[in-house]
CSV table of C-alpha atoms and ligand atoms in Angstrom, one decimal:
chain,number,residue,atom,x,y,z
A,1,MET,CA,-69.0,88.1,-47.6
A,2,THR,CA,-68.5,90.7,-50.3
A,3,THR,CA,-65.1,92.4,-51.3
A,4,ASP,CA,-66.5,95.5,-49.9
A,5,GLN,CA,-67.2,94.0,-46.6
A,6,VAL,CA,-63.9,92.2,-46.3
A,7,ARG,CA,-62.4,95.8,-46.9
A,8,ASN,CA,-64.5,97.5,-44.6
A,9,GLN,CA,-63.5,94.7,-41.7
A,10,ALA,CA,-60.1,95.1,-42.3
A,11,SER,CA,-60.1,99.1,-42.2
A,12,VAL,CA,-62.1,99.1,-39.1
A,13,GLN,CA,-60.0,100.7,-36.5
A,14,GLN,CA,-59.8,99.5,-32.9
A,15,VAL,CA,-60.0,102.3,-30.1
A,16,THR,CA,-59.0,102.6,-26.7
A,17,LEU,CA,-60.4,105.5,-24.8
A,18,LEU,CA,-58.4,106.5,-21.7
A,19,GLY,CA,-60.7,108.9,-19.3
A,20,ALA,CA,-64.0,107.7,-21.0
A,21,SER,CA,-65.8,109.0,-17.9
A,22,GLY,CA,-64.9,112.6,-18.9
A,23,SER,CA,-65.8,115.4,-20.9
A,24,ILE,CA,-63.4,114.6,-23.7
A,25,GLY,CA,-64.3,111.1,-23.3
A,26,ALA,CA,-68.1,111.8,-23.5
A,27,SER,CA,-67.3,113.8,-27.0
A,28,THR,CA,-65.3,111.0,-28.2
A,29,LEU,CA,-68.2,108.3,-27.7
A,30,ASP,CA,-70.3,110.5,-29.5
A,31,VAL,CA,-68.3,110.9,-32.8
A,32,LEU,CA,-67.5,107.2,-32.6
A,33,ALA,CA,-71.1,106.1,-32.4
A,34,ARG,CA,-71.8,107.9,-35.4
A,35,HIS,CA,-69.5,105.5,-37.5
A,36,PRO,CA,-69.9,102.2,-36.4
A,37,ASP,CA,-68.5,101.0,-39.7
A,38,ARG,CA,-64.9,102.3,-39.0
A,39,TYR,CA,-64.3,101.8,-35.2
A,40,ARG,CA,-65.0,99.4,-32.6
A,41,LEU,CA,-64.3,100.4,-29.1
A,42,TYR,CA,-61.5,97.9,-27.5
A,43,ALA,CA,-61.5,99.8,-23.9
A,44,LEU,CA,-62.9,102.6,-21.9
A,45,THR,CA,-61.1,103.5,-18.8
A,46,ALA,CA,-62.2,105.7,-15.5
A,47,HIS,CA,-60.3,106.5,-12.2
A,48,ARG,CA,-63.6,105.8,-10.0
A,49,GLN,CA,-66.9,106.9,-12.0
A,50,TRP,CA,-67.4,103.2,-12.5
A,51,ARG,CA,-71.4,103.5,-12.8
A,52,LYS,CA,-70.9,106.3,-15.5
A,53,LEU,CA,-68.4,103.9,-17.4
A,54,GLY,CA,-70.8,100.8,-16.9
A,55,GLU,CA,-73.7,103.1,-19.0
A,56,SER,CA,-71.3,103.8,-21.7
A,57,CYS,CA,-70.3,100.0,-21.6
A,58,LEU,CA,-73.7,99.0,-21.9
A,59,ARG,CA,-74.2,101.2,-25.0
A,60,HIS,CA,-70.8,101.0,-26.6
A,61,ARG,CA,-69.8,97.2,-25.8
A,62,PRO,CA,-66.0,97.6,-25.4
A,63,ARG,CA,-64.1,94.3,-25.0
A,64,TYR,CA,-62.4,95.7,-21.7
A,65,ALA,CA,-63.7,98.5,-19.0
A,66,VAL,CA,-61.0,99.6,-16.8
A,67,VAL,CA,-61.3,101.3,-13.3
A,68,VAL,CA,-58.5,102.2,-11.5
A,69,GLU,CA,-59.8,102.0,-8.0
A,70,ALA,CA,-60.4,98.5,-7.1
A,71,ALA,CA,-63.6,98.7,-5.1
A,72,GLY,CA,-65.3,100.6,-8.4
A,73,ALA,CA,-63.8,97.9,-10.6
A,74,GLU,CA,-65.8,95.3,-8.5
A,75,ALA,CA,-69.0,97.1,-8.1
A,76,LEU,CA,-68.7,97.7,-12.0
A,77,SER,CA,-68.1,93.9,-12.5
A,78,ALA,CA,-71.0,92.8,-10.5
A,79,TRP,CA,-73.3,95.8,-11.9
A,80,LEU,CA,-72.2,94.6,-15.7
A,81,LYS,CA,-73.0,90.8,-15.1
A,82,THR,CA,-76.6,91.9,-13.7
A,83,HIS,CA,-77.2,93.6,-16.8
A,84,GLY,CA,-76.1,90.6,-19.3
A,85,SER,CA,-72.8,92.6,-20.5
A,86,ASP,CA,-69.7,90.7,-21.8
A,87,THR,CA,-67.1,93.6,-21.4
A,88,ARG,CA,-64.5,92.3,-19.1
A,89,VAL,CA,-63.5,94.3,-16.1
A,90,LEU,CA,-59.8,95.1,-15.2
A,91,CYS,CA,-58.6,97.1,-12.3
A,92,GLY,CA,-55.4,99.1,-11.4
A,93,GLU,CA,-53.2,101.6,-13.1
A,94,ASP,CA,-51.3,99.1,-14.8
A,95,ALA,CA,-54.7,97.8,-16.8
A,96,LEU,CA,-54.5,101.4,-18.1
A,97,SER,CA,-51.1,100.8,-20.1
A,98,GLU,CA,-52.3,97.3,-21.0
A,99,VAL,CA,-55.0,98.3,-22.6
A,100,ALA,CA,-53.4,101.4,-24.1
A,101,SER,CA,-50.6,99.4,-25.6
A,102,ALA,CA,-52.5,95.8,-26.6
A,103,PRO,CA,-51.5,94.4,-30.3
A,104,GLU,CA,-55.1,94.5,-31.3
A,105,VAL,CA,-55.5,98.4,-30.7
A,106,ASP,CA,-55.1,100.8,-33.6
A,107,THR,CA,-56.1,104.4,-32.0
A,108,VAL,CA,-55.7,105.4,-28.5
A,109,MET,CA,-57.4,108.5,-27.2
A,110,ALA,CA,-55.4,110.0,-24.3
A,111,ALA,CA,-58.1,111.9,-22.3
A,112,ILE,CA,-57.2,111.6,-18.9
A,113,VAL,CA,-56.8,114.6,-17.0
A,114,GLY,CA,-53.5,115.5,-15.2
A,115,ALA,CA,-50.1,113.5,-14.8
A,116,ALA,CA,-52.1,110.5,-14.2
A,117,GLY,CA,-52.7,110.3,-18.2
A,118,LEU,CA,-48.4,110.2,-18.6
A,119,VAL,CA,-47.4,106.6,-18.1
A,120,PRO,CA,-50.7,105.1,-20.0
A,121,THR,CA,-50.1,107.6,-23.0
A,122,LEU,CA,-46.5,106.8,-23.2
A,123,ALA,CA,-47.3,103.1,-23.2
A,124,ALA,CA,-49.4,103.6,-26.4
A,125,VAL,CA,-46.4,106.0,-27.8
A,126,GLU,CA,-44.0,103.0,-27.1
A,127,ALA,CA,-46.4,100.6,-28.7
A,128,GLY,CA,-46.4,102.8,-31.9
A,129,LYS,CA,-50.0,103.7,-31.7
A,130,LYS,CA,-51.9,106.6,-33.7
A,131,VAL,CA,-52.1,108.7,-30.3
A,132,LEU,CA,-54.6,111.1,-30.2
A,133,LEU,CA,-53.6,113.7,-27.2
A,134,ALA,CA,-56.1,115.6,-25.2
A,135,ASN,CA,-53.8,115.0,-22.0
A,136,LYS,CA,-51.8,118.0,-22.8
A,137,GLU,CA,-50.1,117.6,-19.1
A,138,ALA,CA,-48.3,114.8,-20.2
A,139,LEU,CA,-46.7,116.6,-22.9
A,140,VAL,CA,-45.7,119.3,-20.4
A,141,MET,CA,-44.2,117.5,-18.0
A,142,ALA,CA,-42.3,115.2,-20.1
A,143,GLY,CA,-42.0,116.6,-23.5
A,144,GLY,CA,-38.4,115.7,-24.4
A,145,LEU,CA,-39.1,112.0,-23.5
A,146,PHE,CA,-42.4,111.8,-25.2
A,147,THR,CA,-41.5,113.5,-28.2
A,148,ARG,CA,-38.4,111.1,-28.6
A,149,ALA,CA,-40.4,108.1,-27.9
A,150,VAL,CA,-42.9,109.1,-30.6
A,151,ALA,CA,-39.9,109.4,-33.1
A,152,GLN,CA,-38.3,106.0,-31.9
A,153,HIS,CA,-41.4,103.9,-31.7
A,154,GLY,CA,-42.9,105.1,-35.0
A,155,ALA,CA,-46.2,106.2,-33.4
A,156,THR,CA,-48.3,108.9,-34.9
A,157,LEU,CA,-49.1,111.9,-32.6
A,158,LEU,CA,-52.3,114.3,-33.5
A,159,PRO,CA,-53.5,116.8,-31.4
A,160,ILE,CA,-57.0,117.1,-29.9
A,161,ASP,CA,-56.4,120.4,-27.8
A,162,SER,CA,-58.7,122.5,-30.2
A,163,GLU,CA,-56.2,125.5,-30.7
A,164,HIS,CA,-53.2,122.6,-31.6
A,165,ASN,CA,-55.7,121.0,-33.9
A,166,ALA,CA,-56.5,124.1,-35.8
A,167,ILE,CA,-52.5,125.1,-35.8
A,168,PHE,CA,-51.9,121.4,-37.3
A,169,GLN,CA,-54.9,122.0,-39.9
A,170,CYS,CA,-53.2,125.2,-40.7
A,171,LEU,CA,-49.6,123.9,-41.2
A,172,PRO,CA,-48.4,122.7,-44.6
A,173,ARG,CA,-49.1,118.8,-44.8
A,174,HIS,CA,-46.1,116.5,-44.8
A,175,PRO,CA,-46.9,113.4,-46.4
A,176,ASP,CA,-45.8,111.2,-43.5
A,177,ASP,CA,-46.1,113.0,-40.1
A,178,CYS,CA,-46.6,116.5,-40.1
A,179,LEU,CA,-45.7,116.7,-36.3
A,180,ALA,CA,-42.2,115.1,-36.8
A,181,GLY,CA,-41.3,117.8,-39.2
A,182,GLU,CA,-38.3,119.7,-39.3
A,183,GLY,CA,-39.6,122.9,-37.7
A,184,LEU,CA,-41.5,125.8,-38.7
A,185,ARG,CA,-38.9,127.9,-40.5
A,186,GLN,CA,-38.2,125.6,-43.4
A,187,SER,CA,-42.0,125.4,-44.0
A,188,GLY,CA,-42.1,129.4,-44.6
A,189,VAL,CA,-44.1,129.8,-41.0
A,190,ARG,CA,-43.3,133.1,-39.5
A,191,ARG,CA,-45.2,132.5,-36.2
A,192,ILE,CA,-48.2,131.1,-34.6
A,193,LEU,CA,-51.0,133.2,-32.9
A,194,LEU,CA,-52.4,131.0,-30.3
A,195,THR,CA,-56.0,132.1,-29.4
A,196,ALA,CA,-57.4,132.1,-25.9
A,197,SER,CA,-60.9,132.8,-24.9
A,198,GLY,CA,-59.5,134.7,-21.7
A,199,GLY,CA,-62.0,132.5,-19.5
A,200,PRO,CA,-64.8,133.5,-17.4
A,201,PHE,CA,-62.8,136.2,-15.6
A,202,ARG,CA,-61.7,138.1,-18.7
A,203,ALA,CA,-63.4,141.2,-17.7
A,204,LEU,CA,-62.9,141.4,-13.7
A,205,SER,CA,-60.7,143.6,-11.8
A,206,ALA,CA,-58.0,142.5,-9.9
A,207,ARG,CA,-59.8,143.3,-6.6
A,208,GLU,CA,-62.6,141.3,-8.0
A,209,LEU,CA,-60.6,138.3,-8.7
A,210,LEU,CA,-59.8,137.7,-5.1
A,211,ASP,CA,-63.3,136.6,-4.1
A,212,VAL,CA,-64.3,134.3,-7.1
A,213,THR,CA,-65.5,130.8,-6.1
A,214,PRO,CA,-65.0,127.5,-7.7
A,215,GLU,CA,-68.2,127.3,-9.3
A,216,GLN,CA,-67.7,130.8,-11.2
A,217,ALA,CA,-64.4,129.6,-12.6
A,218,CYS,CA,-66.1,126.1,-13.7
A,219,ALA,CA,-69.0,128.3,-15.6
A,220,HIS,CA,-66.9,128.8,-19.0
A,221,PRO,CA,-68.5,131.0,-21.5
A,222,ASN,CA,-67.8,129.2,-24.5
A,223,TRP,CA,-66.8,125.5,-23.5
A,224,SER,CA,-67.9,122.8,-21.3
A,225,MET,CA,-65.0,120.7,-19.9
A,226,GLY,CA,-63.8,119.0,-16.7
A,227,GLN,CA,-63.2,121.1,-13.4
A,228,LYS,CA,-59.5,121.1,-13.6
A,229,ILE,CA,-59.0,122.6,-17.3
A,230,SER,CA,-62.0,125.0,-16.4
A,231,VAL,CA,-59.9,126.5,-13.6
A,232,ASP,CA,-56.8,126.4,-15.8
A,233,SER,CA,-58.8,128.3,-18.4
A,234,ALA,CA,-59.8,130.9,-15.7
A,235,THR,CA,-56.1,131.5,-14.4
A,236,LEU,CA,-54.9,131.5,-18.2
A,237,MET,CA,-52.6,128.8,-16.8
A,238,ASN,CA,-54.3,126.3,-19.7
A,239,LYS,CA,-52.9,128.8,-22.0
A,240,GLY,CA,-49.7,128.4,-20.4
A,241,LEU,CA,-49.8,124.7,-20.8
A,242,GLU,CA,-50.8,125.1,-24.4
A,243,LEU,CA,-48.0,127.2,-25.1
A,244,ILE,CA,-45.2,124.6,-23.8
A,245,GLU,CA,-47.6,122.0,-25.9
A,246,ALA,CA,-47.4,123.8,-29.0
A,247,CYS,CA,-43.5,124.3,-28.8
A,248,TRP,CA,-43.0,120.5,-28.5
A,249,LEU,CA,-46.2,119.5,-31.0
A,250,PHE,CA,-44.7,121.8,-33.6
A,251,HIS,CA,-40.7,121.8,-33.0
A,252,THR,CA,-40.9,125.5,-32.3
A,253,ARG,CA,-39.8,128.1,-29.6
A,254,PRO,CA,-41.9,130.3,-27.4
A,255,ASP,CA,-40.9,133.5,-29.0
A,256,GLN,CA,-42.2,132.0,-32.4
A,257,ILE,CA,-45.9,132.0,-30.5
A,258,GLU,CA,-48.0,134.8,-29.9
A,259,ILE,CA,-51.1,134.4,-27.5
A,260,VAL,CA,-54.0,136.5,-28.7
A,261,VAL,CA,-57.1,136.5,-26.5
A,262,HIS,CA,-60.1,136.0,-29.0
A,263,PRO,CA,-63.5,135.8,-26.6
A,264,GLN,CA,-65.7,134.6,-29.3
A,265,SER,CA,-63.7,131.2,-29.6
A,266,VAL,CA,-64.6,130.9,-33.1
A,267,ILE,CA,-60.9,131.0,-34.7
A,268,HIS,CA,-59.0,128.2,-32.9
A,269,SER,CA,-55.8,129.5,-33.5
A,270,MET,CA,-53.6,130.8,-36.7
A,271,VAL,CA,-50.6,130.3,-38.7
A,272,GLU,CA,-48.9,133.1,-40.4
A,273,TYR,CA,-46.7,132.3,-43.4
A,274,VAL,CA,-43.4,134.5,-44.3
A,275,ASP,CA,-45.4,135.9,-47.3
A,276,GLY,CA,-47.9,137.7,-44.8
A,277,SER,CA,-50.6,135.0,-45.5
A,278,VAL,CA,-52.6,134.3,-42.1
A,279,LEU,CA,-54.4,131.0,-42.1
A,280,ALA,CA,-57.1,130.6,-39.5
A,281,GLN,CA,-59.3,127.4,-38.5
A,282,MET,CA,-62.7,128.2,-37.6
A,283,GLY,CA,-65.7,126.4,-36.2
A,284,ASN,CA,-68.3,126.3,-33.2
A,285,PRO,CA,-66.8,125.6,-29.8
A,286,ASP,CA,-67.4,122.0,-29.8
A,287,MET,CA,-64.5,119.5,-29.3
A,288,ARG,CA,-66.2,116.8,-31.3
A,289,THR,CA,-64.6,118.9,-34.3
A,290,PRO,CA,-60.9,118.3,-33.3
A,291,ILE,CA,-61.9,114.8,-32.3
A,292,ALA,CA,-63.4,113.7,-35.6
A,293,HIS,CA,-60.7,115.4,-37.5
A,294,ALA,CA,-58.3,113.5,-35.6
A,295,LEU,CA,-59.7,110.1,-35.5
A,296,ALA,CA,-60.1,110.2,-39.5
A,297,TRP,CA,-57.3,112.1,-40.4
A,298,PRO,CA,-56.3,112.4,-43.3
A,299,ASP,CA,-60.0,111.5,-44.1
A,300,ARG,CA,-62.7,113.8,-42.9
A,301,ILE,CA,-65.9,112.4,-41.2
A,302,GLU,CA,-69.1,113.6,-39.6
A,303,SER,CA,-68.7,114.9,-36.0
A,304,GLY,CA,-72.4,116.2,-35.5
A,305,VAL,CA,-71.1,119.6,-35.0
A,306,ALA,CA,-73.7,122.2,-36.4
A,307,SER,CA,-72.4,124.3,-39.2
A,308,LEU,CA,-70.9,127.8,-38.2
A,309,ASP,CA,-73.4,130.7,-38.5
A,310,VAL,CA,-71.1,133.6,-39.5
A,311,ILE,CA,-74.0,136.2,-39.8
A,312,ALA,CA,-74.9,135.3,-36.0
A,313,THR,CA,-71.4,135.3,-35.4
A,314,ALA,CA,-71.1,138.8,-36.8
A,315,ARG,CA,-68.0,140.0,-35.2
A,316,LEU,CA,-64.3,138.6,-34.2
A,317,ASP,CA,-62.2,140.5,-31.6
A,318,PHE,CA,-59.2,140.3,-30.4
A,319,GLU,CA,-57.2,141.6,-27.3
A,320,ALA,CA,-53.7,141.4,-25.9
A,321,PRO,CA,-53.6,139.2,-22.7
A,322,ASP,CA,-53.3,140.7,-19.4
A,323,THR,CA,-50.3,139.0,-17.5
A,324,ALA,CA,-50.8,141.3,-14.3
A,325,ARG,CA,-54.2,139.9,-13.4
A,326,PHE,CA,-53.4,136.3,-14.6
A,327,PRO,CA,-49.9,136.0,-13.6
A,328,CYS,CA,-49.7,132.2,-14.5
A,329,LEU,CA,-49.3,133.0,-18.3
A,330,LYS,CA,-45.9,134.6,-17.1
A,331,LEU,CA,-45.2,131.5,-15.0
A,332,ALA,CA,-45.8,129.0,-17.8
A,333,ALA,CA,-43.8,131.3,-20.7
A,334,GLU,CA,-40.9,131.5,-18.2
A,335,ALA,CA,-40.8,127.7,-17.6
A,336,ALA,CA,-41.2,127.2,-21.5
A,337,ARG,CA,-38.0,129.5,-21.9
A,338,GLN,CA,-36.3,127.5,-19.0
A,339,GLY,CA,-37.0,124.1,-20.4
A,340,GLY,CA,-35.8,121.0,-18.4
A,341,THR,CA,-37.9,120.1,-15.5
A,342,ALA,CA,-39.2,123.5,-15.1
A,343,PRO,CA,-42.5,122.7,-16.9
A,344,THR,CA,-42.8,119.3,-15.0
A,345,LEU,CA,-42.7,121.7,-11.6
A,346,LEU,CA,-44.9,124.1,-13.3
A,347,ASN,CA,-47.4,121.2,-14.0
A,348,ALA,CA,-47.2,119.6,-10.6
A,349,ALA,CA,-47.6,122.9,-8.3
A,350,ASN,CA,-50.5,123.8,-10.6
A,351,GLU,CA,-52.4,120.5,-10.2
A,352,ILE,CA,-52.1,120.6,-6.3
A,353,ALA,CA,-52.9,124.5,-6.2
A,354,VAL,CA,-56.0,123.8,-8.6
A,355,ALA,CA,-57.5,120.8,-6.5
A,356,ALA,CA,-57.1,123.1,-3.3
A,357,PHE,CA,-58.9,125.9,-5.1
A,358,LEU,CA,-61.5,123.3,-6.0
A,359,GLU,CA,-61.8,122.4,-2.4
A,360,ARG,CA,-61.8,125.9,-1.3
A,361,ARG,CA,-58.6,125.6,0.9
A,362,LEU,CA,-56.7,128.2,-1.6
A,363,GLY,CA,-58.1,131.4,-2.9
A,364,PHE,CA,-57.8,132.0,-7.0
A,365,THR,CA,-55.3,134.6,-6.7
A,366,GLU,CA,-53.0,132.4,-4.7
A,367,ILE,CA,-52.9,129.9,-7.1
A,368,PRO,CA,-50.0,131.5,-9.2
A,369,VAL,CA,-48.3,132.5,-5.8
A,370,VAL,CA,-48.1,128.8,-5.1
A,371,ILE,CA,-46.7,127.9,-8.2
A,372,GLY,CA,-44.2,130.6,-8.5
A,373,THR,CA,-42.7,130.1,-5.0
A,374,VAL,CA,-42.3,126.0,-6.0
A,375,MET,CA,-40.4,127.4,-9.0
A,376,GLU,CA,-38.1,129.6,-7.4
A,377,ARG,CA,-37.5,127.4,-4.5
A,378,LEU,CA,-36.8,124.0,-6.6
A,379,SER,CA,-34.1,123.5,-9.2
A,380,THR,CA,-34.4,122.0,-12.4
A,381,THR,CA,-32.4,119.8,-14.6
A,382,GLU,CA,-32.2,118.1,-17.7
A,383,PRO,CA,-34.6,114.6,-17.2
A,384,HIS,CA,-32.8,111.7,-19.1
A,385,ASP,CA,-35.6,109.2,-18.0
A,386,LEU,CA,-39.1,109.0,-16.6
A,387,GLU,CA,-37.9,108.6,-12.8
A,388,MET,CA,-36.3,111.9,-13.1
A,389,VAL,CA,-39.7,113.3,-14.4
A,390,GLN,CA,-41.5,111.8,-11.6
A,391,THR,CA,-39.0,112.9,-9.2
A,392,ALA,CA,-39.7,116.2,-10.1
A,393,ASP,CA,-43.1,115.9,-10.1
A,394,ARG,CA,-43.0,114.3,-6.6
A,395,GLN,CA,-41.0,117.1,-5.2
A,396,ALA,CA,-43.0,120.0,-6.5
A,397,ARG,CA,-46.5,118.7,-5.2
A,398,GLU,CA,-44.8,117.8,-1.9
A,399,LEU,CA,-43.7,121.5,-1.9
A,400,ALA,CA,-47.0,123.1,-2.9
A,401,ARG,CA,-48.7,121.0,-0.3
A,402,HIS,CA,-46.6,122.1,2.4
A,403,LEU,CA,-47.1,125.8,1.2
A,404,ILE,CA,-50.6,125.4,1.1
A,405,ASP,CA,-51.0,123.7,4.6
A,406,ALA,CA,-48.4,126.5,6.1
A,407,ARG,CA,-50.6,129.6,5.2
B,1,NDP,P1,-62.5,115.3,-16.9
B,1,NDP,O1,-62.4,115.8,-15.6
B,1,NDP,O2,-64.0,115.4,-17.7
B,1,NDP,O3,-62.2,113.7,-17.3
B,1,NDP,C1,-61.0,113.2,-16.7
B,1,NDP,C2,-60.8,111.5,-17.0
B,1,NDP,O4,-59.7,111.4,-16.4
B,1,NDP,C3,-61.9,111.0,-16.7
B,1,NDP,O5,-62.4,109.8,-17.0
B,1,NDP,C4,-61.5,110.5,-14.9
B,1,NDP,O6,-62.0,109.3,-14.4
B,1,NDP,C5,-60.1,110.1,-15.7
B,1,NDP,N1,-58.9,110.3,-14.5
B,1,NDP,C6,-58.6,111.6,-13.5
B,1,NDP,N2,-57.8,110.9,-12.7
B,1,NDP,C7,-57.4,109.7,-13.1
B,1,NDP,C8,-56.3,108.8,-12.6
B,1,NDP,N3,-55.7,109.1,-11.6
B,1,NDP,N4,-56.4,107.6,-13.4
B,1,NDP,C9,-56.8,107.2,-14.1
B,1,NDP,N5,-57.8,108.1,-15.0
B,1,NDP,C10,-58.1,109.5,-14.3
B,1,NDP,O7,-61.4,116.1,-18.2
B,1,NDP,P2,-61.6,116.5,-19.3
B,1,NDP,O8,-62.1,115.6,-20.2
B,1,NDP,O9,-62.0,117.9,-19.3
B,1,NDP,O10,-60.0,116.6,-19.7
B,1,NDP,C11,-59.4,115.6,-20.1
B,1,NDP,C12,-57.9,116.1,-20.7
B,1,NDP,O11,-58.1,116.9,-21.8
B,1,NDP,C13,-57.1,117.0,-19.9
B,1,NDP,O12,-55.9,117.0,-20.2
B,1,NDP,C14,-57.7,118.2,-20.5
B,1,NDP,O13,-56.3,119.5,-20.3
B,1,NDP,C15,-57.4,117.9,-21.9
B,1,NDP,N6,-58.6,118.9,-22.8
B,1,NDP,C16,-60.0,118.7,-22.6
B,1,NDP,C17,-60.7,119.7,-23.2
B,1,NDP,C18,-62.3,119.7,-22.7
B,1,NDP,O14,-63.1,120.4,-23.5
B,1,NDP,N7,-62.7,119.1,-21.6
B,1,NDP,C19,-60.1,120.7,-24.3
B,1,NDP,C20,-58.8,120.5,-24.6
B,1,NDP,C21,-58.1,119.6,-23.6
B,1,NDP,P3,-63.0,109.6,-13.4
B,1,NDP,O15,-64.1,110.3,-14.1
B,1,NDP,O16,-63.5,108.4,-12.9
B,1,NDP,O17,-62.6,110.5,-12.3
B,2,MG,MG1,-57.4,124.2,-25.8
């Protein structure tokens, strides 16, 4: 072996991809496949889509594949054997945490959707990994615990959410860990401008919103994403969750963050400094850019994303969000101000309401009504451990289900 080959081997990163069968999972696999010299897959995980995971196992040859559902894990194991694959199949929730914290692993992409991602993502943090965070719900529901664990275990947390990745790129670079900084004020930052596309229903009237369907909600104008985040984008809850996410990631308060609707999704967010400078990160709306950025940080690697054609883009529009038509944004801002378990309740009630909307058991405009009622009726606390977070999460889910069934 030449010295260069030895050096390359030593610097190959072993990656666990939680949520490999999803939209972020697919974009991550695409970027990783462009850099076989830098990354090897240690594990891919799915909840139940075993066949999709199986195809990825044949193509990307991870050491392990996890399917949470037992029947799916069995089916995948048999299928992989008939295809001559030597990927080992594991099953159950605990296996997610095992592959996220295994000593061989350097980097964990946290791309499970919803609260189900919290425990395995925390396992990666507690094992001191480089954690690429797409699973914003984990940070929303347990931000205090999560960020304390990052500091305590020396993990590196990098944002995948395109807005937060953009903000990270526009903030001054701290040599050790930008996200463990002392707060924005000391860096001369005046405020963050968090951009929102406005979603597929931006131009609809309050009356028209009454009749929208899950299919319409999932047809996002700029981004192709999983169903839950697509509905969140349509209600603007996604921006609310992102407001809370930004507060934790950048050690800031909600009043230092302004939400701006920017329908073209070319600017992914901005940072304003005390001297009046406003830095923006721009690019085509394609998640492979933030994924490649975080994977290689502080280096830069090819992502497969086409160059931004600024002439074809021609114009960039901005408008204020309308919280009367999209009350989820107001509910999330209130939860951010309240703190404690308020964001936990908000997130859990939203997950139940969105699932009911996707199953056509709840109208689009009833989603914020259910969440608002849960937040009014349940009291909040300052959670000292994971169990307190999980209790608040469970109570909010139970009440949201009850409210939906009792209608
Ligand atoms: P998808 O619905 O496309 O994928 C979700 C993934 O999570 C799948 O692999 C799914 O497995 C897995 N999963 C679902 N439930 C469980 C569970 N109970 N236990 C274990 N795994 C589970 O979602 P996205 O890829 O769109 O989003 C993933 C995360 O990234 C979300 O938190 C989202 O907010 C965030 N994000 C996504 C963006 C996007 O462009 N898509 C942009 C910014 C953030 P299975 O397929 O088997 O169900
Ligand atoms: Mg986003």
